[in-house]
PDB file of C-alpha atoms (C1' of nucleotides) in Angstrom:
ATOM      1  CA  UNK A   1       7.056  78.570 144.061  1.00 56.00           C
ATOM      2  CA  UNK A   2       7.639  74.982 144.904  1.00 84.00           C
ATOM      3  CA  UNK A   3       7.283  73.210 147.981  1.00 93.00           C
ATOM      4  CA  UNK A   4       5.389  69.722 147.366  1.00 95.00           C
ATOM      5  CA  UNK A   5       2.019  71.276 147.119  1.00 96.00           C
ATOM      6  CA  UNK A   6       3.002  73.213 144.127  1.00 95.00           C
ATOM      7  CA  UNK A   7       4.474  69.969 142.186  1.00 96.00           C
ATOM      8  CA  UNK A   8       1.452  67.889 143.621  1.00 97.00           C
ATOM      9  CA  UNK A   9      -1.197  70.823 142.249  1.00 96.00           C
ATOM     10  CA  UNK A  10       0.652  70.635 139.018  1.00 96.00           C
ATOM     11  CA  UNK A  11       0.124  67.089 138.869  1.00 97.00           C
ATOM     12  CA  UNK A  12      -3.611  66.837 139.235  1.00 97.00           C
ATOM     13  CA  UNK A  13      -3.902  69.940 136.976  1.00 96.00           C
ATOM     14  CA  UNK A  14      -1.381  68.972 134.065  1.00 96.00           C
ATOM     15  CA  UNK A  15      -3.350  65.287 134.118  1.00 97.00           C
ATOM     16  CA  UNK A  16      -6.933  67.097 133.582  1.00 97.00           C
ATOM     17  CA  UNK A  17      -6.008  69.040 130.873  1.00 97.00           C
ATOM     18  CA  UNK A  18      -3.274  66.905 128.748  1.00 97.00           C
ATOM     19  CA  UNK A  19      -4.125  63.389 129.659  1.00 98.00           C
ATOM     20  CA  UNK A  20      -5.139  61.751 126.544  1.00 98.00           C
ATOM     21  CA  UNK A  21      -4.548  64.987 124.297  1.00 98.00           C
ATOM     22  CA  UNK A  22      -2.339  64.764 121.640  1.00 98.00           C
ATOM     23  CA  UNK A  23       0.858  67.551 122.235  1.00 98.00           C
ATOM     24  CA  UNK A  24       2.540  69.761 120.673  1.00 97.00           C
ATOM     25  CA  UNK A  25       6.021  70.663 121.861  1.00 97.00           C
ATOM     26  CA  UNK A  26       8.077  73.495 121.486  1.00 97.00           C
ATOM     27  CA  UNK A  27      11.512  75.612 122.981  1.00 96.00           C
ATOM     28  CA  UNK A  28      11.297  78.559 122.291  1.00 95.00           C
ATOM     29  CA  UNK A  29      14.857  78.556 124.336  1.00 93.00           C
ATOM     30  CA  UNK A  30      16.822  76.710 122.812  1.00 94.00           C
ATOM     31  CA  UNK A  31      18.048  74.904 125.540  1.00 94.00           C
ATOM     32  CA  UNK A  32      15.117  71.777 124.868  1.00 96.00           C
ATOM     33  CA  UNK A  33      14.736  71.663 121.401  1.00 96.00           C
ATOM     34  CA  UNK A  34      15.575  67.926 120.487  1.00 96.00           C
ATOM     35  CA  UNK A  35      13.661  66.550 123.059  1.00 96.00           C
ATOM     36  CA  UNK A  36      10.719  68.655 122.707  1.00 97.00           C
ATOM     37  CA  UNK A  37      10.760  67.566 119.128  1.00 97.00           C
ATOM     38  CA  UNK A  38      10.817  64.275 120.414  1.00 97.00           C
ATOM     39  CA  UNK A  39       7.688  65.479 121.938  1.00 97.00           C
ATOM     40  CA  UNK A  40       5.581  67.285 119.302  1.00 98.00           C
ATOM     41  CA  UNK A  41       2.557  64.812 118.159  1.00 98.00           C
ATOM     42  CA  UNK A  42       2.618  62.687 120.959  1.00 98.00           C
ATOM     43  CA  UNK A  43       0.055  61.959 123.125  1.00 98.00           C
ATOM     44  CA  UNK A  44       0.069  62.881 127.102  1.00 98.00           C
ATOM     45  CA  UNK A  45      -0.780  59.939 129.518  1.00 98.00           C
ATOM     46  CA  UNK A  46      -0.541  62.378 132.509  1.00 97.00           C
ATOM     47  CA  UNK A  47       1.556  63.457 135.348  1.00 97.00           C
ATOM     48  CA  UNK A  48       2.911  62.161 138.481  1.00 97.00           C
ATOM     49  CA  UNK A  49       4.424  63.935 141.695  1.00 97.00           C
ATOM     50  CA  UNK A  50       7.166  62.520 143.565  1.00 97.00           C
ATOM     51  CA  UNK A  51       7.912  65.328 146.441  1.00 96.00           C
ATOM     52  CA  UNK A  52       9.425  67.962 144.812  1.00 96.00           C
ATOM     53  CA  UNK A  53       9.370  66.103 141.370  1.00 97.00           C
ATOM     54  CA  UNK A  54       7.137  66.318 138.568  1.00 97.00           C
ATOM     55  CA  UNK A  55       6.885  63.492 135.756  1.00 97.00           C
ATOM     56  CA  UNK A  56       5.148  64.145 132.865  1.00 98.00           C
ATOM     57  CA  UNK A  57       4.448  60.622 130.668  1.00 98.00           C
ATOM     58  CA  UNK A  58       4.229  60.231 127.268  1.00 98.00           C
ATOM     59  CA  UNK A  59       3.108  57.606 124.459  1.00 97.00           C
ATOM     60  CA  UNK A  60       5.319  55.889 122.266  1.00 95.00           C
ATOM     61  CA  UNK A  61       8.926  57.025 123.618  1.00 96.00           C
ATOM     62  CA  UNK A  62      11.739  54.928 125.152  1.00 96.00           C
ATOM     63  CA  UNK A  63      12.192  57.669 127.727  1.00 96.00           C
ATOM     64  CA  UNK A  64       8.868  58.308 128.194  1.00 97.00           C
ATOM     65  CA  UNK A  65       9.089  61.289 131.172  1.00 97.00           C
ATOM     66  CA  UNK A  66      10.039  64.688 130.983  1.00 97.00           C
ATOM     67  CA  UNK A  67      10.869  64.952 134.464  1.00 97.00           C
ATOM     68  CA  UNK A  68      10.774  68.454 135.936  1.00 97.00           C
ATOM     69  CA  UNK A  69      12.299  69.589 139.288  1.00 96.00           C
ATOM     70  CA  UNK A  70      11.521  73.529 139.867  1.00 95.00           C
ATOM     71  CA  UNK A  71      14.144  74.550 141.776  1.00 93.00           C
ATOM     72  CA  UNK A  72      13.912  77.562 144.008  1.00 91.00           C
ATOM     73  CA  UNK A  73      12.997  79.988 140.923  1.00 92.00           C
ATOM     74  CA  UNK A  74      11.157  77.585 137.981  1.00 94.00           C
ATOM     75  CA  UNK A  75       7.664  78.083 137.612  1.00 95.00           C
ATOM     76  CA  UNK A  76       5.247  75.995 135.433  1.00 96.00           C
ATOM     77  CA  UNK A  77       2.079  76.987 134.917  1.00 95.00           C
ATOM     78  CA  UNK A  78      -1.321  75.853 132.775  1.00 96.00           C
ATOM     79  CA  UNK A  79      -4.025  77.808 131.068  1.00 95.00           C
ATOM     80  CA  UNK A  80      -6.321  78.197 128.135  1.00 95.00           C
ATOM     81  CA  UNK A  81      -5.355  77.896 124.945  1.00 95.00           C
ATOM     82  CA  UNK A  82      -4.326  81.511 124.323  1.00 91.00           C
ATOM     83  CA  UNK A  83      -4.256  82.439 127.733  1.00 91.00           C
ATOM     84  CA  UNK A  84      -1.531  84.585 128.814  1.00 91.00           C
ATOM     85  CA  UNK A  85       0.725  82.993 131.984  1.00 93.00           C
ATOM     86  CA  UNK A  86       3.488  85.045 132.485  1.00 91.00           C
ATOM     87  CA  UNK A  87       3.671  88.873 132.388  1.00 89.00           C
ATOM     88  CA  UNK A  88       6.733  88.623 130.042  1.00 89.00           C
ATOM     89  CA  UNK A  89       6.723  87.360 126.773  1.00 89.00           C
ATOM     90  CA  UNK A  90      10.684  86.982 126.801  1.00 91.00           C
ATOM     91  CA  UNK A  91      10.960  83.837 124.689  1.00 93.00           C
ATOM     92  CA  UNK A  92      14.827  83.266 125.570  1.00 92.00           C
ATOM     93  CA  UNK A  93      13.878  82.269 128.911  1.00 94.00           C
ATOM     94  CA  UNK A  94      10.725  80.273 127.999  1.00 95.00           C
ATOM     95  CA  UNK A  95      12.539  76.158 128.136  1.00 96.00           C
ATOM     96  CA  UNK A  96       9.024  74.264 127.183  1.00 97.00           C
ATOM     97  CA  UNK A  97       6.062  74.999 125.928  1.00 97.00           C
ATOM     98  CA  UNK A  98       3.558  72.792 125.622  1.00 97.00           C
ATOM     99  CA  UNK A  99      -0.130  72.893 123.762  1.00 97.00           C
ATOM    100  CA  UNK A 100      -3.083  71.184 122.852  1.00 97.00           C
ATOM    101  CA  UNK A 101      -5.990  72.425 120.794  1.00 97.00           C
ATOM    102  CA  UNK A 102      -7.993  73.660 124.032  1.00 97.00           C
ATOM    103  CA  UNK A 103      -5.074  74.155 126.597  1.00 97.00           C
ATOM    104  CA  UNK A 104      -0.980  75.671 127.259  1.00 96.00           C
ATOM    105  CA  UNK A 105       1.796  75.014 129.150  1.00 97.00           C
ATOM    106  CA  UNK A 106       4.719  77.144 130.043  1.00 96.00           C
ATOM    107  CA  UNK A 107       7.791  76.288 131.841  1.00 96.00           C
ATOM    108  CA  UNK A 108      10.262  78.773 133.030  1.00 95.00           C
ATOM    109  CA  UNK A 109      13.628  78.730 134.945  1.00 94.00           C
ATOM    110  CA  UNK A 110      13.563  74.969 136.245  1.00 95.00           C
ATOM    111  CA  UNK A 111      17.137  73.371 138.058  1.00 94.00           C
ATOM    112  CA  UNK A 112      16.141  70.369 135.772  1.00 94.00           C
ATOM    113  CA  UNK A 113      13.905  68.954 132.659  1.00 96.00           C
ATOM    114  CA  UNK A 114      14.705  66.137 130.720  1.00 95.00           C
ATOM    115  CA  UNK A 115      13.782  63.388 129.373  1.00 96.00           C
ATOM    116  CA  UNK A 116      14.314  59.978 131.656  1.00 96.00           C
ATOM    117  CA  UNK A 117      13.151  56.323 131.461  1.00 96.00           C
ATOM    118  CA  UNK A 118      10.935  54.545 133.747  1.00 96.00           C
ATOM    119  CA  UNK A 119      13.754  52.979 135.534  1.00 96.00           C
ATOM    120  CA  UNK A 120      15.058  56.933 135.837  1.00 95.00           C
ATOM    121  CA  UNK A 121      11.633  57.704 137.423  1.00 96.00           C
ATOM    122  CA  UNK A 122      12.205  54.335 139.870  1.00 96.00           C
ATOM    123  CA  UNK A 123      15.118  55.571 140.812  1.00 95.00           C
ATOM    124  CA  UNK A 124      13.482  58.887 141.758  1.00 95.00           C
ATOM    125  CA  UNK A 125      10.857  57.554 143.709  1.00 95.00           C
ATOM    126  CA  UNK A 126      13.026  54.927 145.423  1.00 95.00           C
ATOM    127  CA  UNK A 127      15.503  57.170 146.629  1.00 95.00           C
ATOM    128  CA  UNK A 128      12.520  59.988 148.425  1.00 96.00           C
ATOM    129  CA  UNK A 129      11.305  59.641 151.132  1.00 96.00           C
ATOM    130  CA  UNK A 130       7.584  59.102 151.964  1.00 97.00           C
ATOM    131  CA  UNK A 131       5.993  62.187 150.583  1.00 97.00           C
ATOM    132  CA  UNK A 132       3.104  63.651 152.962  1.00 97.00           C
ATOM    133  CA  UNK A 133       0.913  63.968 149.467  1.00 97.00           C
ATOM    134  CA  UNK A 134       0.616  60.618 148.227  1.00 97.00           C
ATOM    135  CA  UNK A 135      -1.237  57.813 148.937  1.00 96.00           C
ATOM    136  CA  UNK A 136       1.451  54.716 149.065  1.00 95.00           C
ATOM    137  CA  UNK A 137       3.575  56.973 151.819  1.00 97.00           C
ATOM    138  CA  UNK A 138       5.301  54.833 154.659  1.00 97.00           C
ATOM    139  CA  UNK A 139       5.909  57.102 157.207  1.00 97.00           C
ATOM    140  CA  UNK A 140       7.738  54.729 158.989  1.00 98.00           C
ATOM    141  CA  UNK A 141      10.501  55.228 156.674  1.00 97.00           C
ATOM    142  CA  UNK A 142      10.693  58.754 157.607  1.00 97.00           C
ATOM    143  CA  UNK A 143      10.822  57.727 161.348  1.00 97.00           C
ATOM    144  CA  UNK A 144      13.577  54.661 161.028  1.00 96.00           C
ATOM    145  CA  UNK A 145      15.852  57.646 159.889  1.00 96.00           C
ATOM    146  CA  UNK A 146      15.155  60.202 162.239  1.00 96.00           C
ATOM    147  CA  UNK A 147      15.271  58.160 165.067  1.00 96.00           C
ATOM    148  CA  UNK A 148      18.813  56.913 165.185  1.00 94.00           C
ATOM    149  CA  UNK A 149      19.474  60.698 163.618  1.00 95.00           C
ATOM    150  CA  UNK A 150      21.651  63.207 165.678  1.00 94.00           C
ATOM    151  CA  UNK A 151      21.297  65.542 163.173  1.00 94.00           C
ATOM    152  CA  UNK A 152      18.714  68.309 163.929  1.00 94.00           C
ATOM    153  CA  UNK A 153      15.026  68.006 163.123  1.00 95.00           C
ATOM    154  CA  UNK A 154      14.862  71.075 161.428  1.00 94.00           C
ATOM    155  CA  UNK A 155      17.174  69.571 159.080  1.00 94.00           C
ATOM    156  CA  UNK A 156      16.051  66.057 158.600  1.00 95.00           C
ATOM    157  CA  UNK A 157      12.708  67.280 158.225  1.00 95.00           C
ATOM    158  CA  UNK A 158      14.069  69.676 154.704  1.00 94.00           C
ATOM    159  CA  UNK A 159      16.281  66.251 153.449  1.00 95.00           C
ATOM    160  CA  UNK A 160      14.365  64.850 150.843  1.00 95.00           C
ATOM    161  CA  UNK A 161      15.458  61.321 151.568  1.00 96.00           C
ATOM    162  CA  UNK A 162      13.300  61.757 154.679  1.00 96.00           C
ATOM    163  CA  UNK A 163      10.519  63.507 153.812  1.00 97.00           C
ATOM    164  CA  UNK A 164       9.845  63.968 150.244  1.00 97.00           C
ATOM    165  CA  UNK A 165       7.819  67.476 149.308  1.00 96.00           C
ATOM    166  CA  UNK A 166       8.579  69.426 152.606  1.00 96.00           C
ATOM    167  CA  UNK A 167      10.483  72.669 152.168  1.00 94.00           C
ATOM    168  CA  UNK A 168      11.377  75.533 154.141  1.00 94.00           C
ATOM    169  CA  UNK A 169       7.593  77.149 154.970  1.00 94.00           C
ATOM    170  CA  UNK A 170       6.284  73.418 155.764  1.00 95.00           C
ATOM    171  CA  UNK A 171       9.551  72.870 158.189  1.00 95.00           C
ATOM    172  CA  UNK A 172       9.099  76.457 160.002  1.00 94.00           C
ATOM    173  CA  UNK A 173       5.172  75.645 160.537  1.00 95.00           C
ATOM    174  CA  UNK A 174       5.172  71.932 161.299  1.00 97.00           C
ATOM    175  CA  UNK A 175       7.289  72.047 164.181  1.00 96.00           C
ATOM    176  CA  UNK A 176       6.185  75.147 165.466  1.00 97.00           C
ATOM    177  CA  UNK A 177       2.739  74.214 165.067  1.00 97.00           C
ATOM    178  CA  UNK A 178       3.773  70.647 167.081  1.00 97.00           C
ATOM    179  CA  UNK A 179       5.916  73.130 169.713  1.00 98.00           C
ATOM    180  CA  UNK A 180       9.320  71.375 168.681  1.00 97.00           C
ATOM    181  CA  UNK A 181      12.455  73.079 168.837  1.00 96.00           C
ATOM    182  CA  UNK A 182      14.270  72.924 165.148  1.00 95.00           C
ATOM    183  CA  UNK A 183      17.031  72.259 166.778  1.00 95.00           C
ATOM    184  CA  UNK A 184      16.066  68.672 168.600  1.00 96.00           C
ATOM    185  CA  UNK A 185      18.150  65.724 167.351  1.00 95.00           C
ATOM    186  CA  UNK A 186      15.950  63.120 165.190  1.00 95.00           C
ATOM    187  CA  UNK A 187      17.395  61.107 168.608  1.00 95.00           C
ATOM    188  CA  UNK A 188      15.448  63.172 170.688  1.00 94.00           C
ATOM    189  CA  UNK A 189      12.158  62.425 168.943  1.00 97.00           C
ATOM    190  CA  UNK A 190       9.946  60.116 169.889  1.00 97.00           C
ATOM    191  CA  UNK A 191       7.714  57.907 168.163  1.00 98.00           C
ATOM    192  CA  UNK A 192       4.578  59.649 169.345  1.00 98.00           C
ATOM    193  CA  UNK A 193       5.619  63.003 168.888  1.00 98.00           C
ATOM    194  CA  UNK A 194       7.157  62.123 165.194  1.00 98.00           C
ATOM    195  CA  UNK A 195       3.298  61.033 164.589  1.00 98.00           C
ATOM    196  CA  UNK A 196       1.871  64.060 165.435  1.00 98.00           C
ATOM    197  CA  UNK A 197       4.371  65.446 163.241  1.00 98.00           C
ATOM    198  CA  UNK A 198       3.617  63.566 160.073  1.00 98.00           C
ATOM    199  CA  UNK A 199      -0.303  63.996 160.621  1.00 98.00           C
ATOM    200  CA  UNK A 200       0.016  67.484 160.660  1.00 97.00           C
ATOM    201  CA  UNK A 201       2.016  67.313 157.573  1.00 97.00           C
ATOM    202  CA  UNK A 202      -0.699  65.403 155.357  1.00 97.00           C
ATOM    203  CA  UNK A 203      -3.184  67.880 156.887  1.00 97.00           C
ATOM    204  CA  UNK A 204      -1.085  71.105 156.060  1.00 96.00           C
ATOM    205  CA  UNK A 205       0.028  70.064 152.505  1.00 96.00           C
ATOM    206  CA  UNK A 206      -3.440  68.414 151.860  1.00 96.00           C
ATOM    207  CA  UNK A 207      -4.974  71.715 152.121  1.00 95.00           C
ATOM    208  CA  UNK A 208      -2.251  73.747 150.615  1.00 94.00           C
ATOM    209  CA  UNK A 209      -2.875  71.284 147.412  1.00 95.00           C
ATOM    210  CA  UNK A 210      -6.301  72.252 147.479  1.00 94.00           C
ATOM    211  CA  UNK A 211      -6.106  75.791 148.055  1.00 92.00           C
ATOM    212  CA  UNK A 212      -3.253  76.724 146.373  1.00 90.00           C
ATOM    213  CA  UNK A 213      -2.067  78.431 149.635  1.00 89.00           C
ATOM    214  CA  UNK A 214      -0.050  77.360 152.889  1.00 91.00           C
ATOM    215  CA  UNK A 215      -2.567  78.256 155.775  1.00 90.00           C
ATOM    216  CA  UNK A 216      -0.835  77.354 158.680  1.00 93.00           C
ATOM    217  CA  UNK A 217      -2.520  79.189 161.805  1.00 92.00           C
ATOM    218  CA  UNK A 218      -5.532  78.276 163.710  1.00 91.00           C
ATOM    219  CA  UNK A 219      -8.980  80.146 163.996  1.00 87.00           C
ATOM    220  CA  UNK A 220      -7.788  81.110 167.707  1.00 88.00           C
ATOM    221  CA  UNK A 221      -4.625  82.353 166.775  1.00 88.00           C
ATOM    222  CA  UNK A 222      -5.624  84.228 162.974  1.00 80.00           C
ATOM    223  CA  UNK A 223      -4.521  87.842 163.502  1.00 67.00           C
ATOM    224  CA  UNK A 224      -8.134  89.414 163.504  1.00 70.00           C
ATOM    225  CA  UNK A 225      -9.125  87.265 166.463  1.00 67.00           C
ATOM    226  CA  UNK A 226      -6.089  88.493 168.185  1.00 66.00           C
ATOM    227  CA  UNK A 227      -6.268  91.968 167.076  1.00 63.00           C
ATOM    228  CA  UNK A 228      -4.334  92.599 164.071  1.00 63.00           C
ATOM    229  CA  UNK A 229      -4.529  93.210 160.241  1.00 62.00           C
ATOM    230  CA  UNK A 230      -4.536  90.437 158.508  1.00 61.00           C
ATOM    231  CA  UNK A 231      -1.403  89.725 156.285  1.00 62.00           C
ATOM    232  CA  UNK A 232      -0.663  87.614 153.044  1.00 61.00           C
ATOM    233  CA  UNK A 233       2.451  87.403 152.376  1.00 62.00           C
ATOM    234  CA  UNK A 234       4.284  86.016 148.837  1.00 59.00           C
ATOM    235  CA  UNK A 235       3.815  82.434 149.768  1.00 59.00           C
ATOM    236  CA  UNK A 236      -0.121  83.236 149.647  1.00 63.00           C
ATOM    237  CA  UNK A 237      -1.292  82.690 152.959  1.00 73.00           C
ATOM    238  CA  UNK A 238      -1.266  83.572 156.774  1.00 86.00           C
ATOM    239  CA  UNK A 239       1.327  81.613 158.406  1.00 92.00           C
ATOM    240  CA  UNK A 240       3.465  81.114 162.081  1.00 94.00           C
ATOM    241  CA  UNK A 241       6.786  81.731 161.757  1.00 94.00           C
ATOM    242  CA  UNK A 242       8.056  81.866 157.932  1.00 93.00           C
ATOM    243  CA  UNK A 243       9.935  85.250 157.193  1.00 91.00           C
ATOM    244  CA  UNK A 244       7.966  86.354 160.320  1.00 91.00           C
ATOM    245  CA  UNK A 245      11.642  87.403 161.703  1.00 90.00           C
ATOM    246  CA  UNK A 246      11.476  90.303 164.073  1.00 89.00           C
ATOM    247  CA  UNK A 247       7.537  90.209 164.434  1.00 89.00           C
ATOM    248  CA  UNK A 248       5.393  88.946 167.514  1.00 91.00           C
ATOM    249  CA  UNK A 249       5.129  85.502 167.459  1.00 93.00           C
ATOM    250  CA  UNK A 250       0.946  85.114 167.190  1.00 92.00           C
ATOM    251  CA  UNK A 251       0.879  83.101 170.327  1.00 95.00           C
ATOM    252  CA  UNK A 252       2.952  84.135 172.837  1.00 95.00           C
ATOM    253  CA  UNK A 253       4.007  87.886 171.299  1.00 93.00           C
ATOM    254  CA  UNK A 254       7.759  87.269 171.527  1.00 94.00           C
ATOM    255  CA  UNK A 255       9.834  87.856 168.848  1.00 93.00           C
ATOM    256  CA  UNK A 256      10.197  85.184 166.049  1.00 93.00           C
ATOM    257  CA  UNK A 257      13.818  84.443 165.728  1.00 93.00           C
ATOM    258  CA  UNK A 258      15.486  83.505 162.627  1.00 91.00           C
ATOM    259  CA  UNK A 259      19.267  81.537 161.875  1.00 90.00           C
ATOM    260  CA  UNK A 260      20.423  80.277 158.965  1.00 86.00           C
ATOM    261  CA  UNK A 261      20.753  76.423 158.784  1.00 82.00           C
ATOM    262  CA  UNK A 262      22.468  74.527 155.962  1.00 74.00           C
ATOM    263  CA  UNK A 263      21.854  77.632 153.517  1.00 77.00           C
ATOM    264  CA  UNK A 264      18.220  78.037 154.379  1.00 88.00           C
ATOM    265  CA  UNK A 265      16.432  80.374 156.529  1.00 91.00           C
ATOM    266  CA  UNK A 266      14.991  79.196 159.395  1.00 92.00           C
ATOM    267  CA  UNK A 267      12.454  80.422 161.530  1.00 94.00           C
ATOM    268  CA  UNK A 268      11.113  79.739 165.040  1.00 95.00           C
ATOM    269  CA  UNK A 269       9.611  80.999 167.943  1.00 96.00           C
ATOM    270  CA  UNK A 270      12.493  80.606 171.299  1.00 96.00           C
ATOM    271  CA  UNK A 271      10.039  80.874 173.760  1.00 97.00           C
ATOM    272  CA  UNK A 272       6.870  78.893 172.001  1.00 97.00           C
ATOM    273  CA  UNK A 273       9.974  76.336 170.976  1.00 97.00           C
ATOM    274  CA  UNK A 274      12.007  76.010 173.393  1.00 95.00           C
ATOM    275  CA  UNK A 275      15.248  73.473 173.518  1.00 88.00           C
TER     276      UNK A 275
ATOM    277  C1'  DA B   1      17.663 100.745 135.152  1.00 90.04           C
ATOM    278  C1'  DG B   2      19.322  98.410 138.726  1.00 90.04           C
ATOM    279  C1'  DC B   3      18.779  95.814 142.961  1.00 90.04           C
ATOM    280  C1'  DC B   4      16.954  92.280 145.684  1.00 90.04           C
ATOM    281  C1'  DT B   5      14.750  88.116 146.982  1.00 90.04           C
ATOM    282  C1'  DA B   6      12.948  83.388 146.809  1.00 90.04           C
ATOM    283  C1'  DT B   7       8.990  77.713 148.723  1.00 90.04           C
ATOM    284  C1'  DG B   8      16.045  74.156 145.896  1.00 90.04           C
ATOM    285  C1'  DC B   9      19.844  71.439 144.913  1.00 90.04           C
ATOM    286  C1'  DG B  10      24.422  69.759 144.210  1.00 90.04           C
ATOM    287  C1'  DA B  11      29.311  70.487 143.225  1.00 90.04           C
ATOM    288  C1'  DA B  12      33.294  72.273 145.121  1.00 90.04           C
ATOM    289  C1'  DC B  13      36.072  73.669 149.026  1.00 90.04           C
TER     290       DC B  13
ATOM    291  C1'  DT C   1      29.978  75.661 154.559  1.00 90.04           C
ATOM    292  C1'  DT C   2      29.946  78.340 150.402  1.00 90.04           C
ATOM    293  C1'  DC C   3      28.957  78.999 145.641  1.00 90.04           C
ATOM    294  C1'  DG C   4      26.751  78.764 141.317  1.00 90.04           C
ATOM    295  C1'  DC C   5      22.797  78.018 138.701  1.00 90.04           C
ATOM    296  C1'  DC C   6      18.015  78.910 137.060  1.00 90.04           C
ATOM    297  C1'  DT C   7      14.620  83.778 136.462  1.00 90.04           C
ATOM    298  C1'  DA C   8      10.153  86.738 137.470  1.00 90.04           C
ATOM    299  C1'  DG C   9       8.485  90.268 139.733  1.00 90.04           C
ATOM    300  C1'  DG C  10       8.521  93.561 143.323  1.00 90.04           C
ATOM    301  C1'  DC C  11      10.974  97.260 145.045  1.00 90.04           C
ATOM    302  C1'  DT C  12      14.234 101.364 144.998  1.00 90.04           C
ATOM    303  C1'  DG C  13      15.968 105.423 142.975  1.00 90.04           C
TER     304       DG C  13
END
DNA sequence: AGCCTATGCGAAC
DNA sequence: TTCGCCTAGGCTG
């Protein structure tokens, strides 16, 4: 589910429909029962993203933020009052739902959600990076630490200290789109090419907010103008590299590689990325 | 029914 | 570097 996008979609969405409602709170789990009763009758002010981080505010508390972090598996996701958002109805994994009279909220599976203060949420914000999504970003930040970094880009690029809201499909296409190796020390960088890197960024994750989809690959390079079927994979949209192991790289028809780095997959192209 | 995977993170080794 | 955690949904048999 959740690179930046995701949280940043959320965000916009979860403001539309619950800003200004009153709420009512409920888990069904177990697991977030005191502070959703905290919750119940109080009225939304709207939602924030931070990167991967999702703050929901509310009226009248002294922690005033459930703060949600999805994790690899949690999903959140709005509808309808009534509206069904998940094909199970298994309550004992349902941590937070949330209604007003016209719309729902569901959260499932999330590495975090609590309740936190607004010095909590400072604290949040102060320690990400710039995040590619919002408007106060200093990219500059991102560069001052990648450019007395020896670690690899393809790493600094996935710590959240650097760059806030880019995960492991934005990593794979960024640099392959901008022809960097993964494996280049933040050192290695320079300022010029780190720019191209960051405008690509905004541009990628500004249309994967709006679409709902990471689209990745130019017009020249989409598969029917080279040839092939079109594919769509989980993620929701026609991309480079990502979990493209094994295949012909859409450029140069060499096979994508793959390695895994730090726990993560990562995937390149050798030959269209070369050291 | 069981198996497998995943867009993440942090604690433990 | 590995491991554990959180779980839906697609796939295999």
């Amino acid at each position: 589910m959740p690179e930046g996008h995701v949280t940043h979609r959320l965000a916009r969405d979860f403001t539309s429909d619950f800003a200004g409602r009153v709420v009512r709170a409920s888990s069904p789990q177990g697991r977030f029962a005191a502070e959703a009763s905290l919750l119940d009758g109080r009225e939304c002010l709207g939602a924030e993203a931070v990167g991967k981080h999702l703050f929901v505010r509310f009226a009248d508390l002294p922690e005033p933020y459930i703060h949600v972090h999805l994790g690899l598996i949690g999903k959140l996701r709005l509808g309808p009052a009534g509206s069904r958002l998940f094909e199970t109805d298994d309550e004992s994994t349902l941590r937070l739902r949330l209604r007003t009279s016209t719309h729902v909220a569901e959260l499932r599976g999330p590495q975090w959600c609590r309740l936190v203060s607004a010095a909590d949420r400072d604290r949040v914000v102060a320690e990400s990076g710039p995040d590619p999504l919002r408007a106060d970003a200093d990219p500059e930040r991102a560069w001052r630490r990648i450019e007395r970094s020896r670690r690899p880009v393809g790493a600094l690029l996935m710590d959240q200290r650097v760059t806030a809201g880019v995960g492991n499909i934005f990593r794979a296409e960024v640099l392959f789109r901008q022809r960097i190796s993964p494996f280049r020390e933040g050192v290695g960088v320079t300022h010029r090419v780190f720019t191209r890197v960051w405008t690509d960024l905004v541009g990628l994750m500004e249309y994967a907010v709006a679409t709902g989809r990471i689209d990745s690959v130019l017009p020249e390079h989409e598969p029917e103008a080279m040839g092939r079927a079109p594919r769509q994979d989980r993620h929701g949209g026609e991309v480079y590299v990502y979990r493209r192991a094994g295949q012909e790289c859409l450029v140069c028809g060499r096979e994508v590689s793959a390695v895994v780095m730090q726990g993560r997959n990562l995937y390149w192209c050798g030959h269209c990325q070369p050291r």
